[in-house]
Coordinates of C-alpha atoms and ligand atoms in Angstrom, one line a residue:
X1 CA -4.0 -66.2 -23.9
X2 CA -6.5 -68.1 -22.7
X3 CA -9.7 -68.6 -24.5
X4 CA -12.5 -66.5 -22.0
X5 CA -14.9 -69.4 -22.0
X6 CA -11.9 -71.3 -20.6
X7 CA -11.0 -69.1 -17.9
X8 CA -13.0 -68.2 -14.7
X9 CA -11.8 -64.8 -12.1
X10 CA -13.2 -64.2 -8.5
X11 CA -12.3 -62.8 -5.2
X12 CA -12.2 -64.5 -1.4
X13 CA -14.5 -62.6 0.6
X14 CA -14.4 -63.2 4.5
X15 CA -15.0 -61.2 7.6
X16 CA -11.4 -61.6 9.7
X17 CA -10.6 -65.1 10.9
X18 CA -12.5 -66.9 9.3
X19 CA -10.4 -68.2 6.7
X20 CA -10.0 -66.6 4.1
X21 CA -5.9 -67.0 4.0
X22 CA -6.5 -71.2 4.7
X23 CA -8.5 -71.8 2.0
X24 CA -6.6 -70.0 -0.2
X25 CA -3.8 -71.8 0.6
X26 CA -5.8 -75.2 0.0
X27 CA -6.8 -74.4 -3.4
X28 CA -2.8 -73.4 -4.4
X29 CA -2.0 -76.9 -2.8
X30 CA -5.4 -79.3 -4.3
X31 CA -4.6 -78.0 -8.2
X32 CA -0.4 -78.2 -8.0
X33 CA -0.3 -74.5 -8.5
X34 CA 3.3 -75.0 -5.6
X35 CA 4.9 -77.1 -5.2
X36 CA 4.6 -79.1 -1.9
X37 CA 8.3 -77.6 -0.8
X38 CA 7.4 -74.6 -1.0
X39 CA 4.1 -74.3 0.4
X40 CA 4.4 -72.6 3.8
X41 CA 1.8 -70.9 5.5
X42 CA -0.5 -68.6 4.1
X43 CA 0.5 -68.1 1.2
X44 CA -0.8 -64.9 -0.1
X45 CA 0.3 -62.3 3.1
X46 CA 3.7 -61.6 2.2
X47 CA 4.4 -58.6 4.7
X48 CA 5.6 -58.9 8.1
X49 CA 2.9 -56.9 9.5
X50 CA -0.2 -58.5 7.1
X51 CA 1.2 -62.0 8.4
X52 CA 1.4 -60.9 11.6
X53 CA -2.0 -59.3 11.9
X54 CA -3.3 -61.4 9.7
X55 CA -4.8 -58.4 7.4
X56 CA -4.0 -57.9 3.7
X57 CA -3.2 -54.9 2.7
X58 CA -2.4 -55.3 -0.8
X59 CA -4.2 -57.2 -3.1
X60 CA -2.2 -60.4 -4.4
X61 CA -3.2 -62.7 -6.8
X62 CA -2.5 -66.0 -8.4
X63 CA -3.0 -67.7 -11.2
X64 CA -4.8 -71.6 -11.0
X65 CA -5.3 -74.1 -13.4
X66 CA -7.4 -77.2 -13.1
X67 CA -8.6 -80.0 -15.0
X68 CA -12.3 -79.5 -13.5
X69 CA -13.6 -83.2 -13.7
X70 CA -15.3 -82.6 -17.1
X71 CA -11.7 -82.8 -19.0
X72 CA -12.2 -79.3 -19.3
X73 CA -8.2 -77.2 -19.1
X74 CA -9.5 -74.6 -16.6
X75 CA -7.3 -70.9 -15.6
X76 CA -9.0 -69.4 -12.1
X77 CA -7.1 -66.3 -10.8
X78 CA -7.5 -65.6 -7.3
X79 CA -7.2 -61.9 -6.4
X80 CA -7.0 -61.7 -2.8
X81 CA -9.0 -58.5 -2.0
X82 CA -7.6 -56.3 1.1
X83 CA -10.5 -56.7 4.1
X84 CA -10.4 -53.2 5.5
X85 CA -12.2 -50.1 5.5
X86 CA -9.2 -48.0 4.7
X87 CA -8.3 -49.4 2.0
X88 CA -12.4 -49.9 -0.2
X89 CA -11.3 -48.5 -2.9
X90 CA -9.0 -50.3 -3.9
X91 CA -11.1 -53.8 -2.7
X92 CA -13.9 -52.1 -5.2
X93 CA -11.6 -51.4 -7.7
X94 CA -10.7 -54.8 -7.1
X95 CA -13.6 -57.3 -7.3
X96 CA -14.0 -54.8 -10.5
X97 CA -11.9 -56.9 -12.1
X98 CA -12.6 -60.2 -11.0
X99 CA -17.1 -61.7 -12.2
X100 CA -17.2 -63.4 -9.6
X101 CA -16.6 -64.5 -5.2
X102 CA -16.4 -66.9 -2.7
X103 CA -18.6 -65.7 0.8
X104 CA -16.0 -67.7 3.1
X105 CA -18.1 -68.0 6.4
X106 CA -17.4 -69.4 9.5
X107 CA -19.5 -71.7 10.4
X108 CA -18.8 -71.4 14.3
X109 CA -19.2 -68.4 13.8
X110 CA -21.8 -67.0 11.6
X111 CA -21.9 -63.1 9.5
X112 CA -20.0 -60.8 11.2
X113 CA -19.8 -56.6 10.2
X114 CA -16.8 -57.0 7.7
X115 CA -18.8 -60.0 5.6
X116 CA -21.3 -57.6 5.2
X117 CA -19.4 -54.8 4.3
X118 CA -17.3 -56.8 2.1
X119 CA -19.8 -58.7 0.2
X120 CA -21.9 -55.4 -0.8
X121 CA -18.7 -54.6 -2.8
X122 CA -19.0 -57.9 -4.6
X123 CA -22.8 -57.2 -4.9
X124 CA -22.2 -53.9 -5.9
X125 CA -19.6 -55.8 -9.2
X126 CA -22.2 -57.4 -10.0
X127 CA -20.6 -60.7 -8.8
X128 CA -21.7 -64.1 -9.1
X129 CA -21.6 -65.1 -5.2
X130 CA -20.6 -68.8 -4.2
X131 CA -21.2 -68.9 -0.7
X132 CA -18.5 -71.6 1.2
X133 CA -19.1 -72.4 5.4
X134 CA -16.3 -72.8 6.4
X135 CA -14.3 -75.1 9.8
X136 CA -17.4 -78.0 9.3
X137 CA -13.9 -80.4 11.2
X138 CA -15.2 -78.7 14.8
X139 CA -17.6 -79.2 17.0
X140 CA -19.9 -75.6 16.9
X141 CA -19.9 -75.8 13.0
X142 CA -23.8 -74.9 12.4
X143 CA -24.3 -75.1 8.6
X144 CA -27.7 -75.1 8.8
X145 CA -28.2 -71.9 10.8
X146 CA -26.0 -69.8 9.1
X147 CA -27.7 -70.8 5.4
X148 CA -30.0 -69.0 7.3
X149 CA -28.7 -66.1 8.2
X150 CA -26.7 -65.7 4.3
X151 CA -30.5 -65.7 3.0
X152 CA -31.9 -63.3 6.0
X153 CA -29.5 -60.9 6.3
X154 CA -27.3 -61.1 3.3
X155 CA -30.6 -61.9 1.1
X156 CA -28.2 -63.9 -1.1
X157 CA -29.0 -67.5 -2.1
X158 CA -27.5 -70.0 0.1
X159 CA -29.0 -73.4 -1.8
X160 CA -25.9 -73.8 -3.5
X161 CA -23.3 -73.0 -0.9
X162 CA -20.3 -75.8 0.2
X163 CA -19.2 -77.1 2.8
X164 CA -15.4 -76.2 3.2
X165 CA -13.0 -77.9 6.5
X166 CA -9.3 -75.2 5.0
X167 CA -7.7 -77.1 7.4
X168 CA -8.9 -81.0 6.6
X169 CA -9.8 -80.0 2.8
X170 CA -12.8 -81.7 2.8
X171 CA -14.9 -79.3 0.5
X172 CA -12.0 -77.8 -1.5
X173 CA -12.6 -80.7 -4.8
X174 CA -16.5 -78.6 -4.5
X175 CA -15.3 -76.0 -3.8
X176 CA -13.3 -76.3 -7.3
X177 CA -16.1 -77.1 -9.1
X178 CA -18.1 -74.6 -8.1
X179 CA -15.9 -71.8 -9.6
X180 CA -15.9 -73.3 -13.3
X181 CA -19.6 -74.8 -12.9
X182 CA -20.9 -71.3 -10.8
X183 CA -19.2 -68.3 -11.9
X184 CA -19.7 -66.6 -14.8
X185 CA -16.3 -66.8 -17.7
X186 CA -15.5 -63.2 -18.4
X187 CA -16.4 -61.0 -21.2
X188 CA -14.2 -59.1 -24.4
X189 CA -12.9 -58.5 -27.7
X190 CA -9.7 -59.8 -28.3
X191 CA -10.0 -57.6 -31.7
X192 CA -10.5 -54.3 -30.5
X193 CA -8.6 -52.1 -28.8
X194 CA -6.5 -52.4 -25.6
X195 CA -8.3 -51.9 -22.4
X196 CA -7.1 -52.6 -18.8
X197 CA -7.5 -52.3 -16.1
X198 CA -4.7 -50.8 -12.7
X199 CA -5.5 -53.2 -10.2
X200 CA -3.3 -52.8 -7.8
X201 CA 1.3 -51.5 -7.5
X202 CA 3.8 -51.5 -5.9
X203 CA 7.4 -51.5 -6.1
X204 CA 10.4 -53.9 -6.9
X205 CA 13.4 -53.2 -6.4
X206 CA 14.7 -54.8 -9.4
X207 CA 11.8 -54.6 -11.9
X208 CA 10.4 -50.7 -11.2
X209 CA 6.8 -50.8 -10.2
X210 CA 5.0 -54.0 -10.8
X211 CA 1.5 -53.4 -12.0
X212 CA -0.8 -55.6 -11.6
X213 CA -3.5 -55.9 -14.5
X214 CA -6.9 -56.6 -16.3
X215 CA -7.2 -57.3 -19.6
X216 CA -11.2 -55.9 -20.6
X217 CA -10.9 -55.5 -24.4
X218 CA -7.5 -56.1 -27.0
X219 CA -4.2 -58.1 -26.0
X220 CA -1.0 -56.5 -24.4
X221 CA 2.2 -57.1 -25.4
X222 CA 5.9 -57.0 -24.2
X223 CA 7.9 -54.3 -26.0
X224 CA 4.5 -52.4 -26.4
X225 CA 4.0 -48.4 -25.6
X226 CA 1.4 -48.4 -23.0
X227 CA -0.1 -45.0 -22.0
X228 CA -2.6 -44.4 -18.6
X229 CA -4.8 -42.6 -18.9
X230 CA -5.9 -40.0 -16.2
X231 CA -2.7 -38.9 -16.4
X232 CA -1.6 -39.3 -19.7
X233 CA 1.7 -40.8 -19.4
X234 CA 3.3 -43.2 -22.0
X235 CA 5.8 -46.3 -20.8
X236 CA 7.5 -48.7 -22.6
X237 CA 6.7 -52.3 -21.6
X238 CA 9.4 -54.2 -20.7
X239 CA 7.5 -57.4 -19.4
X240 CA 4.3 -59.5 -18.9
X241 CA 3.5 -61.9 -17.3
X242 CA 1.9 -63.8 -14.6
X243 CA 1.3 -65.2 -10.7
X244 CA 1.5 -68.5 -10.1
X245 CA 2.3 -67.0 -6.8
X246 CA 5.6 -66.2 -8.3
X247 CA 5.9 -64.1 -11.7
X248 CA 6.4 -66.4 -15.0
X249 CA 7.0 -64.5 -18.1
X250 CA 4.4 -64.2 -21.2
X251 CA 4.1 -63.2 -24.1
X252 CA 0.9 -61.5 -23.8
X253 CA -2.8 -61.1 -22.1
X254 CA -5.9 -60.7 -23.4
X255 CA -8.8 -60.2 -22.6
X256 CA -10.5 -61.8 -19.5
X257 CA -6.6 -62.2 -18.1
X258 CA -5.1 -60.6 -15.1
X259 CA -1.4 -60.1 -14.7
X260 CA 1.5 -58.0 -14.5
X261 CA 3.5 -55.7 -16.5
X262 CA 6.9 -53.4 -15.9
X263 CA 7.8 -51.0 -17.6
X264 CA 10.7 -48.8 -15.5
X265 CA 8.3 -47.6 -13.5
X266 CA 10.0 -45.5 -11.2
X267 CA 7.9 -44.4 -8.4
X268 CA 4.4 -46.5 -7.5
X269 CA 2.4 -43.0 -7.4
X270 CA 2.5 -42.5 -11.2
X271 CA 1.0 -45.5 -11.3
X272 CA -2.7 -45.3 -10.3
X273 CA -5.8 -47.6 -8.5
X274 CA -8.3 -47.5 -11.0
X275 CA -7.1 -45.7 -13.5
X276 CA -7.3 -47.4 -17.9
X277 CA -4.1 -48.9 -19.3
X278 CA -4.4 -48.5 -23.3
X279 CA -2.2 -48.9 -26.5
X280 CA -0.7 -45.3 -27.2
X281 CA -2.4 -44.0 -30.8
X282 CA -4.9 -46.0 -28.9
X283 CA -8.9 -43.8 -27.7
X284 CA -10.1 -45.3 -25.8
X285 CA -13.1 -44.3 -23.2
X286 CA -12.2 -44.9 -19.5
X287 CA -13.6 -47.7 -17.6
X288 CA -15.9 -46.1 -15.2
X289 CA -15.3 -45.1 -11.3
X290 CA -11.7 -44.6 -11.3
X291 CA -10.7 -42.4 -8.2
X292 CA -7.8 -40.6 -7.1
X293 CA -6.4 -41.4 -3.6
X294 CA -8.4 -39.0 -1.1
X295 CA -5.9 -39.1 2.5
X296 CA -8.5 -39.3 5.0
X297 CA -7.4 -39.4 8.2
X298 CA -3.3 -36.9 9.4
X299 CA -2.1 -36.7 12.0
X300 CA 2.2 -35.0 12.7
X301 CA 5.0 -37.7 12.9
X302 CA 7.6 -35.9 15.0
X303 CA 11.5 -38.1 15.6
X304 CA 11.8 -38.7 19.9
X305 CA 15.3 -38.3 19.0
X306 CA 15.4 -35.3 17.2
X307 CA 18.7 -35.9 15.6
X308 CA 16.9 -38.6 13.7
X309 CA 14.8 -35.6 11.5
X310 CA 16.9 -36.4 7.9
X311 CA 16.8 -40.6 8.3
X312 CA 12.7 -40.1 9.3
X313 CA 12.7 -38.2 6.1
X314 CA 14.4 -41.0 4.4
X315 CA 12.0 -43.4 6.0
X316 CA 9.4 -41.7 4.0
X317 CA 10.5 -40.3 1.6
X318 CA 10.9 -44.5 0.7
X319 CA 8.3 -46.0 1.8
X320 CA 6.2 -43.1 -0.2
X321 CA 7.8 -44.5 -3.5
X322 CA 5.9 -47.9 -2.1
X323 CA 2.6 -46.1 -0.6
X324 CA 1.0 -44.0 -3.3
X325 CA -2.5 -42.9 -1.1
X326 CA 0.4 -41.9 2.1
X327 CA 0.9 -37.9 1.4
X328 CA 3.4 -36.3 4.0
X329 CA 4.8 -32.5 4.4
X330 CA 7.4 -30.7 6.5
X331 CA 6.1 -29.6 9.8
X332 CA 7.6 -27.5 12.2
X333 CA 6.3 -27.3 16.2
X334 CA 7.7 -25.2 18.9
X335 CA 7.2 -28.0 20.9
X336 CA 8.2 -30.7 19.0
X337 CA 10.8 -29.5 16.3
X338 CA 10.9 -31.3 13.2
X339 CA 8.6 -33.5 11.9
X340 CA 6.0 -33.9 9.2
X341 CA 2.1 -34.1 8.9
X342 CA 1.0 -37.0 6.6
X343 CA -2.1 -37.8 5.4
X344 CA -3.5 -41.7 5.0
X345 CA -6.2 -44.0 4.0
X346 CA -7.4 -44.0 8.0
X347 CA -6.1 -45.4 11.7
X348 CA -5.3 -49.0 9.8
X349 CA -3.2 -47.0 7.2
X350 CA -1.8 -45.1 10.1
X351 CA -0.5 -47.5 12.1
X352 CA 1.0 -49.7 9.7
X353 CA 2.7 -47.2 7.9
X354 CA 3.9 -46.1 12.0
X355 CA 5.1 -49.4 12.9
X356 CA 7.2 -50.0 9.4
X357 CA 9.3 -46.6 10.9
X358 CA 9.8 -47.9 14.1
X359 CA 10.6 -51.6 13.6
X360 CA 12.4 -51.5 9.9
X361 CA 13.8 -48.0 9.7
X362 CA 14.8 -48.3 13.8
X363 CA 13.0 -44.9 14.3
X364 CA 11.4 -43.7 17.7
X365 CA 8.1 -41.5 17.0
X366 CA 6.0 -39.2 18.7
X367 CA 1.9 -39.5 17.0
X368 CA 0.1 -36.5 17.4
X369 CA -3.6 -37.0 17.8
X370 CA -4.9 -37.5 14.6
X371 CA -7.6 -35.2 13.3
X372 CA -10.0 -36.0 9.9
X373 CA -10.2 -33.9 7.1
X374 CA -12.7 -30.9 7.9
X375 CA -14.4 -28.7 5.6
X376 CA -13.7 -24.9 7.1
X377 CA -16.0 -22.4 5.1
X378 CA -14.8 -18.3 5.5
X379 CA -17.1 -15.6 5.0
X380 CA -15.5 -14.6 1.8
X381 CA -17.4 -17.8 0.7
X382 CA -14.1 -19.6 0.0
X383 CA -13.6 -23.5 1.6
X384 CA -10.2 -24.2 2.8
X385 CA -9.5 -27.7 3.8
X386 CA -8.3 -28.4 7.4
X387 CA -5.7 -30.9 8.4
X388 CA -4.1 -29.5 10.8
X389 CA -5.9 -28.4 13.7
X390 CA -2.3 -25.5 14.1
X391 CA -3.7 -24.5 10.5
X392 CA -6.8 -23.6 12.0
X393 CA -7.7 -20.1 10.7
X394 CA -9.7 -16.7 13.4
X395 CA -12.9 -18.1 14.0
X396 CA -13.9 -14.5 13.3
X397 CA -13.1 -15.3 9.7
X398 CA -15.2 -18.0 9.6
X399 CA -18.8 -18.6 8.5
X400 CA -18.7 -22.2 9.4
X401 CA -16.8 -26.3 9.9
X402 CA -18.0 -29.0 8.2
X403 CA -17.0 -32.4 9.4
X404 CA -17.4 -36.3 7.5
X405 CA -19.6 -38.5 8.5
X406 CA -19.6 -42.4 8.1
X407 CA -21.6 -44.8 8.3
X408 CA -21.7 -47.0 11.2
X409 CA -22.3 -51.4 10.7
X410 CA -21.9 -52.9 14.2
X411 CA -23.2 -56.5 14.9
X412 CA -23.3 -57.5 18.6
X413 CA -24.9 -60.5 20.5
X414 CA -28.2 -59.2 22.0
X415 CA -26.7 -58.6 25.9
X416 CA -24.7 -55.6 24.9
X417 CA -27.1 -54.4 22.5
X418 CA -27.8 -51.0 25.3
X419 CA -23.5 -51.1 26.1
X420 CA -23.5 -50.3 21.9
X421 CA -26.8 -47.8 21.9
X422 CA -24.9 -45.8 25.0
X423 CA -21.5 -45.2 22.8
X424 CA -22.9 -44.8 19.5
X425 CA -24.7 -41.5 21.5
X426 CA -21.9 -40.6 23.3
X427 CA -19.9 -39.4 20.5
X428 CA -23.3 -37.6 18.9
X429 CA -24.1 -40.8 16.6
X430 CA -27.6 -40.9 15.0
X431 CA -29.2 -43.8 14.9
X432 CA -30.0 -45.2 11.3
X433 CA -31.6 -48.7 11.2
X434 CA -31.7 -51.3 14.2
X435 CA -32.4 -54.8 13.4
X436 CA -31.5 -58.6 14.3
X437 CA -29.9 -61.2 13.3
X438 CA -30.7 -64.4 15.0
X439 CA -30.0 -63.5 18.5
X440 CA -27.4 -60.4 17.1
X441 CA -28.8 -57.4 16.4
X442 CA -27.4 -55.4 13.5
X443 CA -27.1 -52.0 14.1
X444 CA -26.8 -48.9 12.1
X445 CA -25.1 -46.1 12.5
X446 CA -24.5 -42.3 11.8
X447 CA -21.2 -41.6 13.0
X448 CA -18.7 -38.4 13.2
X449 CA -15.9 -39.7 12.1
X450 CA -13.9 -37.5 14.1
X451 CA -15.5 -40.1 17.1
X452 CA -13.9 -43.0 16.3
X453 CA -10.8 -42.0 15.6
X454 CA -10.6 -41.1 18.8
X455 CA -10.3 -45.4 20.4
X456 CA -13.8 -46.1 19.1
X457 CA -12.1 -49.4 17.5
X458 CA -10.8 -50.1 21.6
X459 CA -14.2 -48.9 23.5
X460 CA -17.1 -50.9 20.9
X461 CA -13.9 -54.2 22.1
X462 CA -13.4 -53.7 25.6
X463 CA -17.8 -53.1 26.5
X464 CA -18.8 -55.5 23.9
X465 CA -16.3 -58.2 25.4
X466 CA -14.6 -58.2 21.9
X467 CA -17.8 -60.3 21.2
X468 CA -18.5 -56.9 18.2
X469 CA -18.0 -57.0 14.7
X470 CA -17.8 -53.1 13.0
X471 CA -17.4 -51.6 10.3
X472 CA -18.1 -47.4 8.2
X473 CA -18.6 -46.3 4.6
X474 CA -17.8 -42.5 4.5
X475 CA -21.2 -41.0 3.6
X476 CA -20.3 -37.0 3.1
X477 CA -19.7 -34.3 5.0
X478 CA -22.3 -32.0 7.2
X479 CA -21.9 -29.1 9.5
X480 CA -21.7 -28.8 13.0
X481 CA -20.5 -26.8 16.3
X482 CA -16.5 -27.8 15.7
X483 CA -13.9 -26.1 17.4
X484 CA -10.4 -26.1 17.8
X485 CA -8.9 -27.2 21.5
X486 CA -5.5 -25.1 23.0
X487 CA -4.0 -26.7 25.2
X488 CA -1.5 -24.2 27.4
X489 CA 1.3 -24.9 29.3
X490 CA 2.3 -21.8 32.2
X491 CA 0.1 -20.2 29.7
X492 CA 1.7 -21.0 25.9
X493 CA -0.2 -22.5 24.1
X494 CA 1.7 -26.1 23.2
X495 CA 0.7 -26.0 19.0
X496 CA 1.2 -30.5 19.4
X497 CA -1.2 -30.7 21.9
X498 CA -3.9 -29.0 20.0
X499 CA -7.6 -30.0 18.7
X500 CA -10.3 -30.6 16.8
X501 CA -14.3 -30.9 18.7
X502 CA -17.2 -30.5 18.8
X503 CA -18.2 -28.3 21.2
X504 CA -20.3 -30.4 23.4
X505 CA -18.0 -31.9 23.9
X506 CA -15.1 -30.1 25.1
X507 CA -15.0 -29.8 28.1
X508 CA -14.2 -33.4 28.7
X509 CA -12.2 -34.2 27.1
X510 CA -10.2 -30.4 27.9
X511 CA -10.4 -31.5 32.0
X512 CA -8.8 -35.8 30.7
X513 CA -5.6 -34.0 28.4
X514 CA -5.0 -30.9 31.4
X515 CA -5.0 -33.8 34.2
X516 CA -3.2 -36.4 32.7
X517 CA -0.7 -33.5 31.9
X518 CA -0.4 -32.8 35.6
X519 CA 0.4 -36.2 36.0
X520 CA 3.1 -35.8 33.7
X521 CA 5.5 -33.0 33.8
X522 CA 7.1 -32.7 36.8
X523 CA 7.2 -29.7 39.5
X524 CA 9.2 -26.9 39.0
X525 CA 10.9 -23.9 41.2
X526 CA 7.8 -22.0 40.2
X527 CA 4.2 -22.5 39.8
X528 CA 2.4 -23.6 36.5
X529 CA -1.5 -23.6 34.5
X530 CA -2.3 -26.2 32.6
X531 CA -5.3 -25.7 30.8
X532 CA -7.7 -26.6 28.1
X533 CA -9.2 -23.2 26.5
X534 CA -10.9 -22.4 22.7
X535 CA -10.1 -19.7 21.4
X536 CA -9.4 -17.0 24.6
X537 CA -12.1 -19.3 26.3
X538 CA -10.7 -21.7 29.3
X539 CA -12.4 -24.8 29.9
X540 CA -10.5 -26.4 32.0
X541 CA -7.3 -25.8 35.0
X542 CA -5.2 -27.2 36.7
X543 CA -2.3 -25.7 38.3
X544 CA 0.8 -27.8 38.8
X545 CA 2.3 -26.4 41.9
X546 CA 6.0 -25.9 42.7
X547 CA 8.8 -26.9 44.6
X548 CA 8.9 -26.6 48.5
X549 CA 12.6 -25.9 49.0
X550 CA 13.0 -27.9 52.1
X551 CA 11.9 -31.1 50.0
X552 CA 15.4 -32.4 48.9
X553 CA 16.7 -32.1 51.7
X554 CA 14.4 -33.9 53.1
X555 CA 12.9 -36.5 50.5
X556 CA 17.2 -37.8 51.1
X557 CA 16.9 -37.8 54.7
X558 CA 21.1 -37.2 54.2
X559 CA 21.9 -40.2 52.7
X560 CA 24.5 -39.7 50.0
X561 CA 24.6 -42.7 47.7
X562 CA 20.5 -42.7 47.8
X563 CA 21.1 -38.2 46.8
X564 CA 23.7 -39.3 43.7
X565 CA 21.5 -42.1 42.6
X566 CA 19.1 -39.6 42.2
X567 CA 20.7 -36.8 41.0
X568 CA 21.6 -39.5 38.2
X569 CA 18.3 -39.9 36.9
X570 CA 17.2 -36.2 36.6
X571 CA 20.0 -36.5 34.2
X572 CA 19.6 -38.8 32.3
X573 CA 15.6 -37.6 32.3
X574 CA 16.7 -34.3 31.2
X575 CA 17.9 -35.5 28.1
X576 CA 14.8 -36.7 27.5
X577 CA 12.9 -33.3 28.3
X578 CA 11.6 -30.2 25.9
X579 CA 12.4 -27.0 27.3
X580 CA 9.1 -25.5 26.0
X581 CA 9.1 -21.6 27.9
X582 CA 10.2 -21.9 30.8
X583 CA 8.8 -25.5 31.7
X584 CA 11.0 -28.8 30.5
X585 CA 7.9 -31.5 29.6
X586 CA 8.7 -34.9 29.0
X587 CA 8.5 -36.2 25.8
X588 CA 6.6 -39.0 27.7
X589 CA 3.7 -36.1 28.5
X590 CA 3.7 -35.7 25.0
X591 CA 3.5 -39.3 24.3
X592 CA 1.0 -40.4 26.8
X593 CA -1.3 -37.5 26.1
X594 CA -1.8 -38.0 22.4
X595 CA -2.2 -41.5 23.1
X596 CA -5.7 -41.6 21.5
X597 CA -7.7 -43.1 24.4
X598 CA -8.6 -39.2 25.7
Ligands
GDP601 P1 -8.5 -64.9 7.9 O1 -8.1 -64.2 8.2 O2 -10.0 -64.6 6.8 O3 -7.6 -65.2 6.6 O4 -8.2 -66.5 8.3 P2 -7.2 -67.6 8.4 O5 -7.0 -68.0 7.3 O6 -5.9 -66.9 8.7 O7 -7.4 -68.6 9.1 C1 -8.1 -67.8 11.2 C2 -7.4 -69.5 11.7 O8 -8.7 -69.9 11.7 C3 -6.5 -69.9 11.9 O9 -5.7 -69.5 12.5 C4 -7.1 -71.3 10.5 O10 -6.2 -72.0 11.2 C5 -8.2 -71.2 11.3 N1 -8.6 -72.1 10.6 C6 -9.7 -71.4 8.8 N2 -9.8 -72.7 8.4 C7 -9.8 -73.5 9.4 C8 -11.3 -74.8 9.6 O11 -11.4 -75.0 7.8 N3 -11.1 -75.4 10.6 C9 -10.8 -75.3 11.4 N4 -10.4 -75.9 12.1 N5 -9.8 -74.1 11.5 C10 -9.5 -73.0 10.5
MG602 MG1 -5.8 -63.7 6.2

């Protein structure tokens, strides 16, 4: 057990690419935490997808021993938190597990939307914050301008800021000294009953679930029986230890310390982030702020090859073992066959899971349009949570529908401001603030989440040539004129293509959808109406004309080999068709029509 006065716990907050991972690597290296030969780029981002996208999905922790210039030995615990809005709750818990933050800002770029979102988490957690201005080796670095921005926009004192190059190592020792002298030591009582926060958990095929804990009060020892307060489960602690960053066993963890425990727990689902852990027989007050995981975005995942349904089930079962915030249930669709309706924390979370199924399990997927969770208030005063437009009750039974709204923060160079305002306005946004930070505008909008899950971020990037940064928080529910739009092919509704839309946006979406489908569905011997409708009312219509009988003869022009090739191609193509009533819809049509850009 380390004396409280010698412990410093901190996280690093930054906008993506401002150098968080590189700085963490330098801190680890400068303190000889990892032997030089074991040092590979980006120690902390361990999943492939995380490395590829430069994001952190799980909280990662490392314990660093540092002998300060004053000769004292310190234990520094760094928790690297996920930086994405989908994981805002996880971030807020990680922040509660430490007392301070390094606020890393790229001194060639300045403060960005994610910097703000993350620093507000740190401020909420009452952190002492040390600004670190990174990339001073680059000619475009302007430390005084960034310092001014941090003071103006965030409103924290930047006089103790440190100028750093995580690349060359300049300023790294100063950073370590600042951690020791500017950040507070944790508080806690070793003699009272155990209270520990469950900060994160993940599945390891050898050890079962590994639980990351921060001890608040009391001590945790190997062999003890502990209780998870939220669900009352009892576990026998098999191992406890710390990350350097490899796992290293210790005998006990005391107040202020951060480490792991294992207890033959089989599913991550049984360990909830933010939960309080105590001894089996102790009664303690739970730590504040605990919230069970709540999926925010839902979609259907169907195997392109319907023979792979059981494989998909297995893949999803395995992924769910390691991800408590991911929910799923079986779904069957007339158009797409058997699949799963899945719930995610947000779009990034959705993409990560989908990528992993496709890559790690080699199953090609059709993803239906992402949908948020609507609150459907019925005439009989009950309320249904709607996760799937296919489950929408009859309109005559509904009193009103509410949708989730977000507070979006966008930082954008002046010259693109007009385009950004127009985009937000088009997406049913309500402006709540507009201020300036240097030559950039800080725009705050109240927007419906369902308008953001449709390609908002891509549109924002394209209208601002990539110069805008964007972040959001969920605000709550509000009533609006929401309807279910159905798509009918040859007068049959295609369940997998239906979606919830705002009444005023329905025509635009419906038109885009039917036009797309007209191009994607091949001609048949009969003409096929393609329609978008709300209830019984058609709002957009295209007609795919019938194939003319003489077309075949004309276009083959008697060339036998060409004709055979074409027939072969058609045959191969047939396998990828879905029979829908008397119409064959190619697989591709679903994939393209459901792309998030309509
Ligand atoms: P993160 O997204 O905040 O974790 O950022 P990374 O640590 O992955 O860094 C983003 C990019 O900036 C990488 O290409 C780094 O090599 C580069 N980088 C980080 N720190 C510095 C620095 O001090 N100087 C320079 N020139 N490049 C840096
Ligand atoms: Mg990183």
